[in-house]
Amino acid sequence: MTVRFIAFTARRDIKVDGWESLKGKQYRIDYQNGSEYMRERASHYTSPSKLQPLYNMNQGMQQMVSNRADIFIWDEIDMRARLNASKFRDMIFNAGVVGGSKINLHSFFLLFPCQNSLLLG
């Protein structure tokens, strides 16, 4: 399975088409803490001082609507599910895909099919 990483934003003027489109923009970018892939990729296209790891999606949404971040990068499936159920659903938008990564599905999806069917559609 390939997981797509999406740039979410509260600003309608931001459009993203891959990591390369972030180059030279100086956006304040928040991303999932512990994701070496996102930290490494984002650091190629923006200043490290503009990057901030966050622990959860709620923090990311709050950062954007409070104008403390321009972009929040998270995996599409989890973020869409959380965003659709949040008070921010009409304030945060999909700015575009930054990239993807191949992952192996774990037994978690087999053990809890009811909860995960909401995430997988």
PDB file of C-alpha atoms in Angstrom:
ATOM      1  CA  MET A   1       0.000   0.000   0.000  1.00  0.00           C
ATOM      2  CA  THR A   2       1.205   3.510  -0.729  1.00  0.00           C
ATOM      3  CA  VAL A   3       0.437   6.234   1.774  1.00  0.00           C
ATOM      4  CA  ARG A   4       0.054   9.705   0.316  1.00  0.00           C
ATOM      5  CA  PHE A   5       1.265  12.648   2.334  1.00  0.00           C
ATOM      6  CA  ILE A   6      -0.877  15.735   1.881  1.00  0.00           C
ATOM      7  CA  ALA A   7      -0.119  19.375   2.601  1.00  0.00           C
ATOM      8  CA  PHE A   8      -3.120  20.724   4.480  1.00  0.00           C
ATOM      9  CA  THR A   9      -3.538  24.458   4.978  1.00  0.00           C
ATOM     10  CA  ALA A  10      -5.933  27.131   6.200  1.00  0.00           C
ATOM     11  CA  ARG A  11      -4.728  29.442   3.412  1.00  0.00           C
ATOM     12  CA  ARG A  12      -6.501  29.153   0.063  1.00  0.00           C
ATOM     13  CA  ASP A  13      -3.568  30.770  -1.769  1.00  0.00           C
ATOM     14  CA  ILE A  14      -1.216  27.821  -1.093  1.00  0.00           C
ATOM     15  CA  LYS A  15      -1.004  25.113  -3.767  1.00  0.00           C
ATOM     16  CA  VAL A  16       1.394  22.179  -3.523  1.00  0.00           C
ATOM     17  CA  ASP A  17       2.436  19.758  -6.248  1.00  0.00           C
ATOM     18  CA  GLY A  18       5.178  17.587  -4.778  1.00  0.00           C
ATOM     19  CA  TRP A  19       8.051  18.379  -2.443  1.00  0.00           C
ATOM     20  CA  GLU A  20       9.810  20.408  -5.140  1.00  0.00           C
ATOM     21  CA  SER A  21       6.960  22.949  -5.186  1.00  0.00           C
ATOM     22  CA  LEU A  22       7.864  23.940  -1.592  1.00  0.00           C
ATOM     23  CA  LYS A  23      11.342  25.079  -2.626  1.00  0.00           C
ATOM     24  CA  GLY A  24      11.985  28.760  -1.929  1.00  0.00           C
ATOM     25  CA  LYS A  25       8.504  29.419  -0.502  1.00  0.00           C
ATOM     26  CA  GLN A  26       9.549  29.844   3.166  1.00  0.00           C
ATOM     27  CA  TYR A  27       6.321  28.297   4.442  1.00  0.00           C
ATOM     28  CA  ARG A  28       6.103  27.409   8.125  1.00  0.00           C
ATOM     29  CA  ILE A  29       5.668  23.635   7.929  1.00  0.00           C
ATOM     30  CA  ASP A  30       4.444  21.353  10.690  1.00  0.00           C
ATOM     31  CA  TYR A  31       4.702  17.585  10.324  1.00  0.00           C
ATOM     32  CA  GLN A  32       4.219  14.346  12.238  1.00  0.00           C
ATOM     33  CA  ASN A  33       6.754  14.012  15.063  1.00  0.00           C
ATOM     34  CA  GLY A  34       8.892  10.913  14.694  1.00  0.00           C
ATOM     35  CA  SER A  35       8.564  10.796  10.925  1.00  0.00           C
ATOM     36  CA  GLU A  36      12.141  10.834   9.721  1.00  0.00           C
ATOM     37  CA  TYR A  37      10.882  10.608   6.132  1.00  0.00           C
ATOM     38  CA  MET A  38       8.945  13.879   6.383  1.00  0.00           C
ATOM     39  CA  ARG A  39      11.628  15.729   8.351  1.00  0.00           C
ATOM     40  CA  GLU A  40      14.336  14.690   5.916  1.00  0.00           C
ATOM     41  CA  ARG A  41      12.296  15.497   2.799  1.00  0.00           C
ATOM     42  CA  ALA A  42      10.967  18.842   4.063  1.00  0.00           C
ATOM     43  CA  SER A  43      14.429  19.968   5.201  1.00  0.00           C
ATOM     44  CA  HIS A  44      15.621  19.769   1.573  1.00  0.00           C
ATOM     45  CA  TYR A  45      13.058  22.367   0.487  1.00  0.00           C
ATOM     46  CA  THR A  46      12.762  24.810   3.375  1.00  0.00           C
ATOM     47  CA  SER A  47      14.853  26.189   6.203  1.00  0.00           C
ATOM     48  CA  PRO A  48      15.069  23.963   9.313  1.00  0.00           C
ATOM     49  CA  SER A  49      13.915  26.965  11.352  1.00  0.00           C
ATOM     50  CA  LYS A  50      10.591  26.801   9.454  1.00  0.00           C
ATOM     51  CA  LEU A  51       9.969  23.134  10.390  1.00  0.00           C
ATOM     52  CA  GLN A  52       8.176  21.978  13.512  1.00  0.00           C
ATOM     53  CA  PRO A  53       7.306  18.411  14.513  1.00  0.00           C
ATOM     54  CA  LEU A  54       3.925  17.943  16.190  1.00  0.00           C
ATOM     55  CA  TYR A  55       2.579  15.042  18.209  1.00  0.00           C
ATOM     56  CA  ASN A  56      -0.937  14.833  16.809  1.00  0.00           C
ATOM     57  CA  MET A  57      -3.346  16.031  14.146  1.00  0.00           C
ATOM     58  CA  ASN A  58      -5.322  18.242  16.548  1.00  0.00           C
ATOM     59  CA  GLN A  59      -2.178  20.278  17.208  1.00  0.00           C
ATOM     60  CA  GLY A  60      -1.641  20.656  13.473  1.00  0.00           C
ATOM     61  CA  MET A  61      -5.150  21.862  12.817  1.00  0.00           C
ATOM     62  CA  GLN A  62      -4.967  24.329  15.716  1.00  0.00           C
ATOM     63  CA  GLN A  63      -1.605  25.662  14.488  1.00  0.00           C
ATOM     64  CA  MET A  64      -3.022  26.396  11.036  1.00  0.00           C
ATOM     65  CA  VAL A  65      -6.248  28.106  12.092  1.00  0.00           C
ATOM     66  CA  SER A  66      -4.242  30.181  14.615  1.00  0.00           C
ATOM     67  CA  ASN A  67      -1.854  31.273  11.841  1.00  0.00           C
ATOM     68  CA  ARG A  68       1.159  29.666  13.537  1.00  0.00           C
ATOM     69  CA  ALA A  69       1.790  27.323  10.577  1.00  0.00           C
ATOM     70  CA  ASP A  70       1.181  27.614   6.856  1.00  0.00           C
ATOM     71  CA  ILE A  71       1.184  23.906   6.053  1.00  0.00           C
ATOM     72  CA  PHE A  72       0.621  20.727   8.032  1.00  0.00           C
ATOM     73  CA  ILE A  73       1.839  17.532   6.368  1.00  0.00           C
ATOM     74  CA  TRP A  74       0.192  14.293   7.440  1.00  0.00           C
ATOM     75  CA  ASP A  75      -0.937  11.083   5.801  1.00  0.00           C
ATOM     76  CA  GLU A  76      -4.113  11.497   3.799  1.00  0.00           C
ATOM     77  CA  ILE A  77      -6.235   8.697   5.287  1.00  0.00           C
ATOM     78  CA  ASP A  78      -5.796   9.629   8.949  1.00  0.00           C
ATOM     79  CA  MET A  79      -6.035  13.355   8.426  1.00  0.00           C
ATOM     80  CA  ARG A  80      -9.169  13.236   6.269  1.00  0.00           C
ATOM     81  CA  ALA A  81     -10.957  11.055   8.837  1.00  0.00           C
ATOM     82  CA  ARG A  82      -9.976  13.362  11.719  1.00  0.00           C
ATOM     83  CA  LEU A  83     -10.665  16.550   9.769  1.00  0.00           C
ATOM     84  CA  ASN A  84     -14.146  15.426   8.689  1.00  0.00           C
ATOM     85  CA  ALA A  85     -15.069  14.869  12.337  1.00  0.00           C
ATOM     86  CA  SER A  86     -13.597  18.142  13.618  1.00  0.00           C
ATOM     87  CA  LYS A  87     -14.761  21.702  14.057  1.00  0.00           C
ATOM     88  CA  PHE A  88     -12.037  22.733  11.583  1.00  0.00           C
ATOM     89  CA  ARG A  89     -13.470  20.865   8.570  1.00  0.00           C
ATOM     90  CA  ASP A  90     -14.586  24.084   6.864  1.00  0.00           C
ATOM     91  CA  MET A  91     -11.374  25.982   7.716  1.00  0.00           C
ATOM     92  CA  ILE A  92      -8.657  23.581   6.502  1.00  0.00           C
ATOM     93  CA  PHE A  93      -8.069  22.574   2.912  1.00  0.00           C
ATOM     94  CA  ASN A  94      -6.055  20.105   0.894  1.00  0.00           C
ATOM     95  CA  ALA A  95      -3.256  22.134  -0.751  1.00  0.00           C
ATOM     96  CA  GLY A  96      -1.937  19.114  -2.669  1.00  0.00           C
ATOM     97  CA  VAL A  97       0.156  15.967  -2.477  1.00  0.00           C
ATOM     98  CA  VAL A  98       3.753  16.316  -1.341  1.00  0.00           C
ATOM     99  CA  GLY A  99       4.678  12.672  -1.818  1.00  0.00           C
ATOM    100  CA  GLY A 100       4.039   9.082  -0.960  1.00  0.00           C
ATOM    101  CA  SER A 101       5.700   6.172   0.732  1.00  0.00           C
ATOM    102  CA  LYS A 102       5.198   2.421   0.450  1.00  0.00           C
ATOM    103  CA  ILE A 103       4.204   0.744   3.708  1.00  0.00           C
ATOM    104  CA  ASN A 104       3.251  -2.745   4.778  1.00  0.00           C
ATOM    105  CA  LEU A 105      -0.142  -3.158   6.373  1.00  0.00           C
ATOM    106  CA  HIS A 106       0.096  -4.698   9.811  1.00  0.00           C
ATOM    107  CA  SER A 107      -2.249  -7.067  11.569  1.00  0.00           C
ATOM    108  CA  PHE A 108      -3.858  -4.019  13.223  1.00  0.00           C
ATOM    109  CA  PHE A 109      -6.121  -3.705  10.194  1.00  0.00           C
ATOM    110  CA  LEU A 110      -7.093  -7.355  10.450  1.00  0.00           C
ATOM    111  CA  LEU A 111      -7.746  -7.273  14.195  1.00  0.00           C
ATOM    112  CA  PHE A 112      -9.976  -4.196  14.184  1.00  0.00           C
ATOM    113  CA  PRO A 113     -11.874  -4.226  10.870  1.00  0.00           C
ATOM    114  CA  CYS A 114     -14.842  -2.132  12.056  1.00  0.00           C
ATOM    115  CA  GLN A 115     -12.811   0.875  13.199  1.00  0.00           C
ATOM    116  CA  ASN A 116     -10.461   0.733  10.207  1.00  0.00           C
ATOM    117  CA  SER A 117     -13.235   0.533   7.642  1.00  0.00           C
ATOM    118  CA  LEU A 118     -13.924   4.196   8.492  1.00  0.00           C
ATOM    119  CA  LEU A 119     -10.335   5.094   7.644  1.00  0.00           C
ATOM    120  CA  LEU A 120     -10.077   3.062   4.466  1.00  0.00           C
ATOM    121  CA  GLY A 121     -13.390   4.167   3.008  1.00  0.00           C
TER     122      GLY A 121
END
